[in-house]
Coordinates of C-alpha atoms in Angstrom, one line a residue:
X1199 CA 120.4 112.5 64.6
X1200 CA 117.4 112.5 62.4
X1201 CA 114.1 111.5 64.0
X1202 CA 113.8 108.4 61.9
X1203 CA 117.2 107.3 63.3
X1204 CA 116.1 108.1 66.7
X1205 CA 112.9 106.0 66.4
X1206 CA 115.2 103.2 65.2
X1207 CA 117.4 103.4 68.0
X1208 CA 114.5 103.7 70.6
X1209 CA 112.7 100.8 69.1
X1210 CA 115.6 98.7 69.0
X1211 CA 116.2 99.4 72.9
X1212 CA 112.6 99.0 73.5
X1213 CA 112.7 95.5 71.9
X1214 CA 115.7 94.7 74.0
X1215 CA 113.7 95.4 77.2
X1216 CA 110.9 93.1 76.0
X1217 CA 108.1 95.7 75.0
X1218 CA 108.1 95.7 71.2
X1219 CA 105.2 93.6 70.1
X1220 CA 104.9 91.7 66.8
X1221 CA 101.5 92.5 65.2
X1222 CA 99.6 90.0 63.0
X1223 CA 98.4 90.8 59.7
X1224 CA 94.6 91.9 59.2
X1225 CA 93.9 88.6 57.6
X1226 CA 95.2 86.6 60.6
X1227 CA 93.0 88.6 63.1
X1228 CA 89.7 87.7 64.4
X1229 CA 87.4 90.4 65.8
X1230 CA 86.1 89.6 69.3
X1231 CA 82.5 90.5 68.9
X1232 CA 81.0 89.0 72.0
X1233 CA 81.7 92.4 73.9
X1234 CA 82.3 94.9 71.2
X1235 CA 78.8 95.1 69.8
X1236 CA 78.2 95.8 66.3
X1237 CA 80.7 98.5 65.4
X1238 CA 79.6 100.5 62.3
X1239 CA 81.9 101.2 59.5
X1240 CA 81.3 105.1 60.2
X1241 CA 82.6 104.5 63.9
X1242 CA 85.8 102.7 62.5
X1243 CA 86.5 105.1 59.6
X1244 CA 89.4 107.5 59.8
X1245 CA 88.2 111.0 60.1
X1246 CA 91.4 112.8 60.5
X1247 CA 95.0 113.1 60.0
X1248 CA 97.5 113.5 62.8
X1249 CA 99.7 116.7 63.8
X1250 CA 102.2 116.3 66.5
X1251 CA 103.4 118.9 69.0
X1252 CA 106.9 117.6 70.2
X1253 CA 108.6 118.0 73.5
X1254 CA 105.9 120.0 75.3
X1255 CA 107.0 120.9 78.9
X1256 CA 104.8 120.4 81.9
X1257 CA 105.9 122.1 85.0
X1258 CA 104.6 119.7 88.0
X1259 CA 103.6 120.6 91.6
X1260 CA 107.2 120.7 92.9
X1261 CA 109.0 122.5 89.9
X1262 CA 110.0 119.3 87.9
X1263 CA 109.6 119.6 84.3
X1264 CA 108.2 116.5 82.5
X1265 CA 107.9 116.7 78.6
X1266 CA 105.0 115.3 76.4
X1267 CA 104.2 114.8 72.8
X1268 CA 100.9 115.9 71.9
X1269 CA 99.1 114.1 68.9
X1270 CA 96.1 116.0 67.7
X1271 CA 93.4 115.4 65.1
X1272 CA 94.1 117.2 61.9
X1273 CA 91.8 118.1 59.0
X1274 CA 92.1 115.5 56.4
X1275 CA 94.9 116.3 53.9
X1276 CA 96.4 119.2 56.0
X1277 CA 98.5 119.7 59.1
X1278 CA 95.8 122.1 60.5
X1279 CA 94.2 121.1 63.8
X1280 CA 90.8 119.9 63.4
X1281 CA 88.0 122.1 64.8
X1282 CA 85.9 120.9 67.8
X1283 CA 86.9 119.5 71.1
X1284 CA 88.1 115.8 71.7
X1285 CA 88.5 113.5 74.7
X1286 CA 92.2 112.9 75.6
X1287 CA 94.1 109.5 75.8
X1288 CA 97.1 109.8 78.1
X1289 CA 100.0 107.5 77.9
X1290 CA 102.8 107.6 80.4
X1291 CA 105.9 105.9 79.4
X1292 CA 109.5 105.0 80.7
X1293 CA 110.6 104.0 77.3
X1294 CA 110.8 107.2 75.3
X1295 CA 107.6 109.1 74.1
X1296 CA 109.1 109.4 70.6
X1297 CA 109.4 105.6 69.9
X1298 CA 106.9 105.7 67.1
X1299 CA 103.3 104.6 66.3
X1300 CA 103.4 101.0 67.3
X1301 CA 103.8 98.8 70.4
X1302 CA 102.7 98.8 74.0
X1303 CA 104.8 101.9 74.8
X1304 CA 103.5 104.1 72.1
X1305 CA 100.7 106.5 71.1
X1306 CA 98.0 104.7 68.9
X1307 CA 97.4 106.7 65.9
X1308 CA 94.2 104.7 65.2
X1309 CA 92.5 106.5 68.0
X1310 CA 93.9 110.0 67.1
X1311 CA 92.4 109.7 63.5
X1312 CA 89.2 108.8 65.0
X1313 CA 88.8 111.8 67.2
X1314 CA 91.0 111.7 70.2
X1315 CA 93.8 113.9 71.2
X1316 CA 97.0 111.7 72.3
X1317 CA 99.3 112.8 75.0
X1318 CA 102.3 110.6 75.7
X1319 CA 104.6 111.7 78.6
X1320 CA 108.1 110.6 79.7
X1321 CA 107.6 109.6 83.3
X1322 CA 109.6 111.4 85.8
X1323 CA 113.4 110.5 85.6
X1324 CA 113.1 109.0 82.0
X1325 CA 113.5 110.4 78.4
X1326 CA 113.2 114.1 78.4
X1327 CA 111.6 114.3 81.8
X1328 CA 113.3 115.6 85.2
X1329 CA 113.1 114.0 88.4
X1330 CA 113.7 110.4 90.0
X1331 CA 112.3 107.4 88.3
X1332 CA 110.1 105.5 91.0
X1333 CA 109.2 102.5 89.3
X1334 CA 105.7 102.7 90.2
X1335 CA 106.2 104.5 93.4
X1336 CA 103.7 106.8 95.3
X1337 CA 105.0 110.0 93.6
X1338 CA 104.6 108.6 90.0
X1339 CA 101.0 108.0 90.9
X1340 CA 100.5 111.4 91.9
X1341 CA 102.2 112.6 88.8
X1342 CA 99.7 110.5 86.9
X1343 CA 96.6 112.1 88.7
X1344 CA 98.4 115.6 88.0
X1345 CA 98.9 114.8 84.4
X1346 CA 95.2 113.7 84.1
X1347 CA 94.1 117.1 85.3
X1348 CA 96.8 118.8 82.9
X1349 CA 95.4 116.7 80.0
X1350 CA 91.9 117.6 80.7
X1351 CA 92.5 121.4 80.6
X1352 CA 94.4 121.3 77.2
X1353 CA 93.3 123.5 74.5
X1354 CA 90.9 121.4 72.5
X1355 CA 90.1 118.9 75.2
X1356 CA 86.3 117.9 76.1
X1357 CA 87.6 117.4 79.7
X1358 CA 87.4 113.8 79.6
X1359 CA 90.6 111.5 79.7
X1360 CA 91.3 107.9 79.2
X1361 CA 94.5 106.1 79.9
X1362 CA 96.2 103.5 77.5
X1363 CA 99.4 101.6 77.3
X1364 CA 101.0 98.3 78.0
X1365 CA 103.4 96.6 80.6
X1366 CA 105.0 99.3 82.8
X1367 CA 102.4 101.9 81.2
X1368 CA 99.6 99.6 82.1
X1369 CA 100.6 99.3 85.8
X1370 CA 100.9 103.1 85.9
X1371 CA 97.4 103.4 84.8
X1372 CA 96.1 101.4 87.7
X1373 CA 98.0 103.5 90.2
X1374 CA 97.1 106.8 88.3
X1375 CA 93.3 105.6 88.4
X1376 CA 93.8 104.9 92.2
X1377 CA 95.4 108.6 92.9
X1378 CA 93.0 110.6 91.0
X1379 CA 90.2 110.8 93.7
X1380 CA 86.3 110.8 92.8
X1381 CA 84.7 112.8 90.1
X1382 CA 88.0 113.3 88.2
X1383 CA 88.3 113.8 84.5
X1384 CA 89.7 110.3 84.2
X1385 CA 86.7 108.2 82.6
X1386 CA 88.3 104.9 81.8
X1387 CA 91.5 102.9 81.5
X1388 CA 92.7 100.3 79.1
X1389 CA 95.7 98.4 80.7
X1390 CA 97.5 95.9 78.5
X1391 CA 100.1 93.2 79.8
X1392 CA 99.8 94.5 83.3
X1393 CA 100.9 92.9 86.6
X1394 CA 98.8 92.6 89.7
X1395 CA 101.9 92.0 91.9
X1396 CA 105.1 92.7 90.1
X1397 CA 106.9 90.8 92.8
X1398 CA 105.3 87.6 92.2
X1399 CA 104.4 88.0 88.6
X1400 CA 107.9 89.2 87.3
X1401 CA 110.7 89.2 89.8
X1402 CA 110.3 85.6 91.4
X1403 CA 108.5 82.4 90.8
X1404 CA 108.0 80.6 93.9
X1405 CA 110.8 82.2 95.8
X1406 CA 113.2 81.6 92.7
X1407 CA 114.5 84.7 91.3
X1408 CA 113.6 85.1 87.5
X1409 CA 116.9 86.3 86.1
X1410 CA 115.7 86.9 82.6
X1411 CA 112.6 88.9 83.1
X1412 CA 113.5 90.7 86.2
X1413 CA 117.2 91.3 86.1
X1414 CA 117.3 91.4 82.4
X1415 CA 114.5 94.2 82.4
X1416 CA 116.4 96.0 85.3
X1417 CA 119.5 96.1 82.9
X1418 CA 117.4 97.2 80.0
X1419 CA 115.6 99.8 81.9
X1420 CA 118.6 101.3 83.1
X1421 CA 120.2 101.5 79.6
X1422 CA 117.1 103.1 78.3
X1423 CA 116.8 105.8 80.8
X1424 CA 120.5 106.8 80.1
X1425 CA 119.9 106.8 76.4
X1426 CA 116.6 108.0 75.7
X1427 CA 117.4 111.5 76.6
X1428 CA 119.6 111.9 73.7
X1429 CA 116.6 110.8 71.4
X1430 CA 114.1 113.1 73.2
X1431 CA 116.2 116.1 73.7
X1432 CA 118.2 116.0 70.5
X1433 CA 117.5 119.8 69.9
X1434 CA 119.4 120.6 73.1
X1435 CA 122.4 118.3 73.5
X1436 CA 123.5 119.8 76.8
X1437 CA 120.4 119.2 78.4
X1438 CA 120.2 115.7 77.0
X1439 CA 123.6 115.0 78.6
X1440 CA 122.4 116.5 81.8
X1441 CA 119.3 114.3 81.9
X1442 CA 121.4 111.3 80.9
X1443 CA 123.7 111.7 83.8
X1444 CA 120.8 112.2 86.2
X1445 CA 119.1 109.3 84.9
X1446 CA 122.0 107.1 85.4
X1447 CA 122.7 108.2 88.8
X1448 CA 119.2 107.4 89.8
X1449 CA 119.8 104.0 88.8
X1450 CA 121.8 103.2 92.0
X1451 CA 118.9 103.1 94.5
X1452 CA 116.9 100.9 92.1
X1453 CA 118.7 98.9 89.5
X1454 CA 121.9 98.4 91.3
X1455 CA 120.3 97.7 94.6
X1456 CA 117.8 95.3 93.4
X1457 CA 120.5 93.3 91.4
X1458 CA 122.8 93.1 94.5
X1459 CA 119.9 91.9 96.7
X1460 CA 119.2 89.0 94.4
X1461 CA 122.7 88.1 94.2
X1462 CA 123.2 88.4 97.9
X1463 CA 119.9 86.9 99.0
X1464 CA 118.7 89.9 101.0
X1465 CA 116.8 93.0 100.9
X1466 CA 114.3 93.2 97.8
X1467 CA 114.8 89.3 97.2
X1468 CA 112.0 89.0 99.7
X1469 CA 108.5 90.5 99.7
X1470 CA 108.0 93.5 101.8
X1471 CA 107.0 97.1 101.8
X1472 CA 109.1 98.1 98.8
X1473 CA 107.1 95.4 96.5
X1474 CA 103.8 95.8 98.3
X1475 CA 103.9 99.7 97.3
X1476 CA 104.3 98.5 93.8
X1477 CA 101.7 96.1 93.6
X1478 CA 98.5 97.2 91.5
X1479 CA 96.2 94.7 93.4
X1480 CA 96.7 96.6 96.6
X1481 CA 94.9 99.8 95.3
X1482 CA 92.1 98.2 93.1
X1483 CA 89.4 99.0 95.7
X1484 CA 90.5 102.7 95.1
X1485 CA 90.2 102.4 91.5
X1486 CA 86.5 101.1 92.0
X1487 CA 85.8 103.8 94.6
X1488 CA 87.0 106.4 92.1
X1489 CA 84.4 105.3 89.6
X1490 CA 87.1 104.4 86.8
X1491 CA 86.0 101.4 84.5
X1492 CA 88.8 99.3 83.3
X1493 CA 89.2 96.8 80.1
X1494 CA 92.4 94.6 81.0
X1495 CA 94.1 92.6 78.2
X1496 CA 96.4 89.9 79.0
X1497 CA 98.2 86.9 77.3
X1498 CA 98.3 83.2 78.4
X1499 CA 102.1 83.2 77.9
X1500 CA 102.9 86.8 79.0
X1501 CA 105.2 87.5 82.0
X1502 CA 102.2 88.8 83.8
X1503 CA 100.0 85.6 82.9
X1504 CA 99.5 85.0 86.5
X1505 CA 98.5 88.5 87.5
X1506 CA 96.1 89.7 84.7
X1507 CA 93.0 87.7 85.8
X1508 CA 94.0 88.7 89.2
X1509 CA 93.2 92.2 88.4
X1510 CA 89.9 91.1 87.0
X1511 CA 88.8 89.3 90.1
X1512 CA 90.2 92.1 92.3
X1513 CA 88.3 94.7 90.4
X1514 CA 85.0 92.6 90.4
X1515 CA 85.3 91.9 94.1
X1516 CA 86.0 95.5 94.9
X1517 CA 82.8 96.5 93.1
X1518 CA 80.9 93.7 95.1
X1519 CA 82.5 94.9 98.3
X1520 CA 84.7 91.7 98.8
X1521 CA 88.5 91.5 99.3
X1522 CA 90.3 92.2 96.2
X1523 CA 92.8 89.3 97.3
X1524 CA 89.9 86.5 97.3
X1525 CA 88.6 84.4 94.8
X1526 CA 85.4 85.4 93.2
X1527 CA 82.4 83.2 94.5
X1528 CA 79.8 81.7 92.3
X1529 CA 76.9 83.8 93.4
X1530 CA 78.5 87.4 93.6
X1531 CA 77.2 89.9 91.0
X1532 CA 79.5 91.1 88.2
X1533 CA 79.8 94.4 86.4
X1534 CA 80.7 95.1 82.7
X1535 CA 82.5 98.3 84.0
X1536 CA 85.5 95.8 84.6
X1537 CA 86.4 93.3 81.8
X1538 CA 89.3 91.2 80.8
X1539 CA 90.3 89.6 77.4
X1540 CA 92.9 87.0 77.6
X1541 CA 94.3 85.1 74.6
X1542 CA 97.4 83.2 73.4
X1543 CA 99.7 85.9 73.5
X1544 CA 103.2 86.8 75.0
X1545 CA 104.4 90.1 76.1
X1546 CA 105.5 91.0 72.9
X1547 CA 102.5 90.3 70.9
X1548 CA 99.4 91.3 72.9
X1549 CA 96.1 91.0 70.9
X1550 CA 97.7 89.9 67.8
X1551 CA 94.9 87.6 66.9
X1552 CA 92.3 90.0 67.6
X1553 CA 91.3 93.4 66.4
X1554 CA 92.4 95.2 69.5
X1555 CA 92.3 98.5 67.9
X1556 CA 88.3 98.2 67.4
X1557 CA 88.1 97.2 71.2
X1558 CA 89.9 100.0 72.3
X1559 CA 87.9 102.4 70.2
X1560 CA 84.7 101.0 71.4
X1561 CA 85.8 101.1 75.1
X1562 CA 86.8 104.8 74.9
X1563 CA 84.0 105.8 72.6
X1564 CA 81.5 104.4 75.2
X1565 CA 83.0 106.1 78.2
X1566 CA 84.5 109.3 76.8
X1567 CA 82.0 110.0 74.1
X1568 CA 78.8 108.4 75.5
X1569 CA 78.3 106.0 72.1
X1570 CA 76.0 103.2 72.8
X1571 CA 78.1 100.5 71.2
X1572 CA 77.6 97.4 72.9
X1573 CA 80.8 97.2 74.7
X1574 CA 79.4 96.9 78.2
X1575 CA 76.3 94.9 77.0
X1576 CA 77.5 91.7 78.6
X1577 CA 77.0 89.6 81.6
X1578 CA 80.2 87.4 81.1
X1579 CA 82.9 90.1 81.0
X1580 CA 85.8 87.6 81.4
X1581 CA 86.6 86.9 77.6
X1582 CA 89.0 84.1 76.5
X1583 CA 90.5 83.2 73.1
X1584 CA 92.2 79.7 73.4
X1585 CA 95.3 78.8 71.3
X1586 CA 93.0 77.0 68.9
X1587 CA 90.9 80.1 68.3
X1588 CA 88.0 79.1 70.2
X1589 CA 86.3 81.9 72.1
X1590 CA 84.1 82.1 75.1
X1591 CA 83.2 84.3 78.1
X1592 CA 82.4 83.6 81.7
X1593 CA 81.6 85.9 84.5
X1594 CA 84.0 85.0 87.3
X1595 CA 87.5 83.9 88.2
X1596 CA 87.8 81.2 89.1
X1597 CA 85.2 80.4 86.2
X1598 CA 81.8 79.5 87.4
X1599 CA 82.0 76.7 84.5
X1600 CA 84.9 74.8 86.0
X1601 CA 85.2 72.5 88.9
X1602 CA 88.4 71.1 90.4
X1603 CA 89.1 67.5 89.6
X1604 CA 92.2 65.6 91.0
X1605 CA 94.9 63.8 89.0
X1606 CA 97.1 61.6 91.2
X1607 CA 100.7 60.8 90.5
X1608 CA 100.7 56.8 90.0
X1609 CA 103.0 54.0 89.2
X1610 CA 104.5 53.6 86.0
X1611 CA 104.8 57.4 85.7
X1612 CA 101.2 57.9 85.1
X1613 CA 98.4 60.3 86.2
X1614 CA 94.9 59.4 87.0
X1615 CA 91.9 60.3 88.9
X1616 CA 92.3 56.9 91.2
X1617 CA 93.9 57.6 94.4
X1618 CA 96.9 55.4 95.3
X1619 CA 96.1 52.4 97.8
X1620 CA 99.6 51.1 98.5
X1621 CA 101.4 52.3 101.6
X1622 CA 104.7 52.8 99.7
X1623 CA 105.6 54.0 96.3
X1624 CA 107.8 57.0 95.1
X1625 CA 110.1 58.0 92.0
X1626 CA 113.5 59.5 92.2
X1627 CA 114.8 62.8 90.6
X1628 CA 117.9 64.4 90.8
X1629 CA 118.8 68.2 91.7
X1630 CA 120.3 69.8 88.5
X1631 CA 120.9 73.5 88.4
X1632 CA 121.0 73.4 84.7
X1633 CA 118.2 72.5 82.5
X1634 CA 118.5 73.3 78.7
X1635 CA 115.1 71.7 77.4
X1636 CA 113.2 73.5 74.8
X1637 CA 110.2 74.8 76.6
X1638 CA 107.9 77.8 76.3
X1639 CA 109.6 79.5 79.2
X1640 CA 112.2 80.8 76.7
X1641 CA 109.4 82.7 75.0
X1642 CA 107.5 84.0 78.2
X1643 CA 110.5 85.2 80.0
X1644 CA 112.1 87.0 77.1
X1645 CA 108.6 88.6 76.4
X1646 CA 108.4 87.2 73.0
X1647 CA 111.8 87.9 71.7
X1648 CA 112.7 84.0 71.5
X1649 CA 109.2 83.2 69.9
X1650 CA 110.9 82.0 66.5
X1651 CA 113.5 79.9 68.5
X1652 CA 110.9 78.1 70.5
X1653 CA 108.8 77.5 67.2
X1654 CA 111.7 75.7 65.7
X1655 CA 113.2 73.9 68.9
X1656 CA 109.7 72.5 69.9
X1657 CA 109.4 70.7 66.7
X1658 CA 112.4 68.5 67.9
X1659 CA 111.1 65.7 70.0
X1660 CA 114.6 65.1 71.6
X1661 CA 114.5 68.8 73.0
X1662 CA 111.0 68.6 74.4
X1663 CA 111.3 65.1 75.9
X1664 CA 112.1 64.7 79.7
X1665 CA 115.8 65.0 80.5
X1666 CA 117.6 62.3 82.6
X1667 CA 117.1 62.9 86.4
X1668 CA 113.8 64.6 85.5
X1669 CA 110.2 63.0 86.4
X1670 CA 107.2 63.0 84.0
X1671 CA 103.7 61.8 84.6
X1672 CA 101.2 61.2 81.7
X1673 CA 97.5 60.3 81.5
X1674 CA 96.1 57.9 79.3
X1675 CA 94.6 59.5 76.0
X1676 CA 91.6 61.8 76.8
X1677 CA 88.4 60.2 75.5
X1678 CA 86.8 63.5 75.1
X1679 CA 88.0 67.1 74.4
X1680 CA 88.8 68.5 77.8
X1681 CA 88.9 72.3 78.6
X1682 CA 91.0 73.7 81.5
X1683 CA 90.0 77.0 82.6
X1684 CA 91.7 78.7 85.5
X1685 CA 94.6 78.4 88.1
X1686 CA 96.1 75.0 88.6
X1687 CA 97.5 73.8 92.1
X1688 CA 100.1 70.9 92.5
X1689 CA 100.8 69.3 95.7
X1690 CA 104.0 67.2 96.0
X1691 CA 105.3 65.1 99.0
X1692 CA 108.9 64.6 98.7
X1693 CA 111.8 63.3 100.9
X1694 CA 115.0 65.1 100.2
X1695 CA 118.7 64.5 101.4
X1696 CA 119.7 68.3 101.4
X1697 CA 118.4 71.3 103.3
X1698 CA 117.1 73.0 100.0
X1699 CA 115.1 71.7 97.3
X1700 CA 113.8 73.4 93.9
X1701 CA 111.1 72.4 91.8
X1702 CA 110.1 73.6 88.4
X1703 CA 106.9 72.0 86.9
X1704 CA 105.3 72.2 83.6
X1705 CA 101.9 71.1 82.4
X1706 CA 101.9 69.8 78.8
X1707 CA 99.7 68.7 76.0
X1708 CA 101.2 65.6 74.4
X1709 CA 99.6 64.9 70.9
X1710 CA 99.2 61.2 69.5
X1711 CA 102.1 61.8 67.4
X1712 CA 104.5 62.7 70.5
X1713 CA 104.8 66.3 69.7
X1714 CA 104.7 68.4 73.1
X1715 CA 102.9 71.8 73.8
X1716 CA 103.6 73.6 77.0
X1717 CA 100.4 74.7 78.6
X1718 CA 101.7 76.5 81.7
X1719 CA 104.4 76.2 84.5
X1720 CA 105.1 76.9 88.0
X1721 CA 108.2 76.8 90.6
X1722 CA 108.9 76.6 94.2
X1723 CA 111.9 77.0 96.4
X1724 CA 111.9 74.4 99.0
X1725 CA 112.8 76.9 101.8
X1726 CA 110.1 79.3 100.6
X1727 CA 107.2 76.6 100.9
X1728 CA 105.3 78.5 103.9
X1729 CA 101.7 79.1 103.0
X1730 CA 99.5 82.1 104.0
X1731 CA 96.0 80.4 104.6
X1732 CA 94.0 83.7 104.1
X1733 CA 95.3 84.6 100.8
X1734 CA 95.5 81.0 99.4
X1735 CA 92.6 79.8 97.0
X1736 CA 91.3 76.4 97.8
X1737 CA 90.8 73.6 95.3
X1738 CA 89.4 70.8 97.2
X1739 CA 90.2 68.5 100.4
X1740 CA 92.7 71.0 102.0
X1741 CA 94.8 71.7 98.9
X1742 CA 95.0 74.7 96.9
X1743 CA 94.1 76.1 93.4
X1744 CA 96.4 78.9 94.0
X1745 CA 98.7 78.8 96.9
X1746 CA 100.0 82.0 98.4
X1747 CA 103.4 82.0 99.6
X1748 CA 104.6 84.8 101.9
X1749 CA 108.2 85.1 100.6
X1750 CA 109.6 87.1 103.7
X1751 CA 112.8 86.3 105.4
X1752 CA 111.0 85.3 108.5
X1753 CA 108.9 82.7 106.8
X1754 CA 112.0 81.0 105.1
X1755 CA 112.8 77.6 106.7
X1756 CA 115.2 74.8 105.9
X1757 CA 113.9 71.7 104.4
X1758 CA 114.0 68.9 106.9
X1759 CA 116.5 66.4 105.6
X1760 CA 115.3 62.9 105.3
X1761 CA 111.7 63.7 106.2
X1762 CA 108.6 63.8 103.8
X1763 CA 107.8 67.5 103.3
X1764 CA 104.8 68.9 101.5
X1765 CA 105.3 71.6 98.7
X1766 CA 102.3 73.5 97.4
X1767 CA 103.1 74.7 94.0
X1768 CA 101.2 77.4 91.9
X1769 CA 101.1 76.6 88.4
X1770 CA 99.8 79.9 86.4
X1771 CA 96.4 79.6 85.0
X1772 CA 95.5 77.6 81.9
X1773 CA 92.8 78.4 79.3
X1774 CA 93.0 75.7 76.7
X1775 CA 91.2 72.8 75.3
X1776 CA 92.9 69.5 75.0
X1777 CA 91.5 67.3 72.2
X1778 CA 90.5 63.8 72.6
X1779 CA 93.2 61.5 72.0
X1780 CA 95.8 63.8 73.6
X1781 CA 97.5 63.0 77.0
X1782 CA 98.2 65.5 79.7
X1783 CA 101.8 65.5 81.1
X1784 CA 103.2 66.9 84.3
X1785 CA 106.9 67.4 84.0
X1786 CA 108.8 67.8 87.2
X1787 CA 112.2 69.3 87.0
X1788 CA 114.5 71.1 89.4
X1789 CA 116.0 73.8 87.2
X1790 CA 115.2 76.1 84.4
X1791 CA 118.1 77.8 82.9
X1792 CA 118.6 80.5 82.5
X1793 CA 115.3 81.8 83.8
X1794 CA 114.9 80.7 87.5
X1795 CA 118.3 80.6 89.2
X1796 CA 119.1 81.0 92.8
X1797 CA 121.9 82.6 94.8
X1798 CA 125.3 81.0 95.7
X1799 CA 124.4 80.2 99.3
X1800 CA 121.2 78.5 98.3
X1801 CA 122.9 76.5 95.4
X1802 CA 125.4 75.1 97.8
X1803 CA 122.6 74.1 100.2
X1804 CA 121.0 72.3 97.1
X1805 CA 123.9 70.7 95.4
X1806 CA 123.9 67.0 95.4
X1807 CA 120.1 66.7 96.0
X1808 CA 118.3 63.5 95.7
X1809 CA 114.5 63.9 95.7
X1810 CA 112.0 60.9 96.2
X1811 CA 108.5 62.1 95.2
X1812 CA 105.9 60.2 97.0
X1813 CA 102.8 58.6 95.4
X1814 CA 101.3 56.4 97.8
X1815 CA 98.4 56.2 100.3
X1816 CA 100.3 57.7 103.3
X1817 CA 102.0 60.6 101.2
X1818 CA 100.0 61.3 98.1
X1819 CA 101.2 63.8 95.4
X1820 CA 98.6 65.2 93.1
X1821 CA 97.5 68.1 90.7
X1822 CA 94.1 69.8 91.0
X1823 CA 92.8 71.0 87.5
X1824 CA 90.1 73.3 86.7
X1825 CA 87.8 71.3 84.5
X1826 CA 85.1 73.3 82.6
X1827 CA 84.1 70.2 80.2
X1828 CA 85.4 67.0 79.3
X1829 CA 86.8 64.2 81.6
X1830 CA 89.9 62.9 82.9
X1831 CA 91.1 59.3 82.8
X1832 CA 91.5 57.1 85.9
X1833 CA 94.8 55.8 85.0
X1834 CA 97.1 54.7 82.3

């Protein structure tokens, strides 16, 4: 098989597992200058060509052999290594190191051509590497620390190492940075599209298993691990077959177990030691203690939309000596060593509207080459690009510029700031396990693969309108442009006739012509409604901007039939400005096919459900919104 054919095969597989980003043309991009400083033409100019050493063996501490491709600067117009020493950019991938030159899982030639050695390694149990894949397990972190030391000692290395990559590769960066210890060769990381808590960011939403993003990824991950050895070890077909069989058998303890647990409603369907070991947020204090700076990039429509800002707040809190799980307070100091850039991107087009290459170069030039380029000259390291292109920066998350304001569910299916005064009042919705509306979820949970489909179906009003049995509540037209900036908390009080309930809620922007744009969404399984107070972020009046549900088997409790029950639902963070004249809509549904599904047992407990959503003075329902500017209407 030729290398070009192999690259096509791996790129196709990579796309199926949601990690092949689309890139915007140079004309479509804008450079985020707020934190990059004034990069000079000389700093951005290509200085070298690239020469690659393929399938280099690395013998690890226990005898396993991992394999790497080494991308070196070459003298322009030749294939001869350039003279001198260079910092190393290390990429750890489970998707095949020979995938090509683009994407979250590849080596970026832009950096190599500007004076970096690029090392891309197949992590253990994937591609051409031996061993057991651990999906971010402890041994993988130890491998990362060992690979950092190996990279620093490479011929031609100046002894300084940075980490790069997105999704799985970004998560591995965080764990590696936590495992290297102090005074290591690792000087900076650049995690893109990275989870803080894979269980809550990817596997479940409010206790509902996300079949598309989790089980779909598991199936694709298994397929890749069994097929990529033939691409990575094409020079030795027998070794490729050996590795393929080894990787396939290793799928039993992870892919098969996790899939069966989800279907049978046990084991890893709940949060516990397995998932806690794999949550980057739990090691952020070690990253800071080891002195490793981090520039996080995330998307407002990414599968890890929830987690990326939490990485920022966790790192800043660790630096300030506070809990990594707490919201930042309005007076704590911040550092430019930890920054975040979030924009209107899904998992497959991260950074497509900015010059992400220039930002990566500036970050690594500063920390690995000592270049004073302005990348750290900021007191507001949380950078936002909104869907309309507007950009701004703040210091904290939740934003110090935002205050929480409450919109109540009111009569006539309206939303307004005025609290209900009547002692009765409710709206009825029906449980429907199937929902086929056109919503941004089809883009978010397929990591951008359905981007074009959503662009087309979202233009059809019949496909974006509420369906029979759903509820929707609209504000009056906004009188001023209104900016939302942060996590959104929804409190519903509902009387149900079944011991299980399900809620899928979407916050939407409705234009004067009736067109609908999904801003963000959230979900909650009724039996998973328990709250962990110490981990939940407050909004106002005893409610939550970010409710934290323990999602343990012990915390599960049936819904009391016929009694009004409170549900606190996390809506993932919103960074968007609604223009004057637009309306804000809260859509309440009970299904999100094929993304959020439940097990057969839970389904049987929910079938036939009738929900009376309360909106009265005795049992109010409301949404708490982070308003950075503008005003909300009193009613409709």
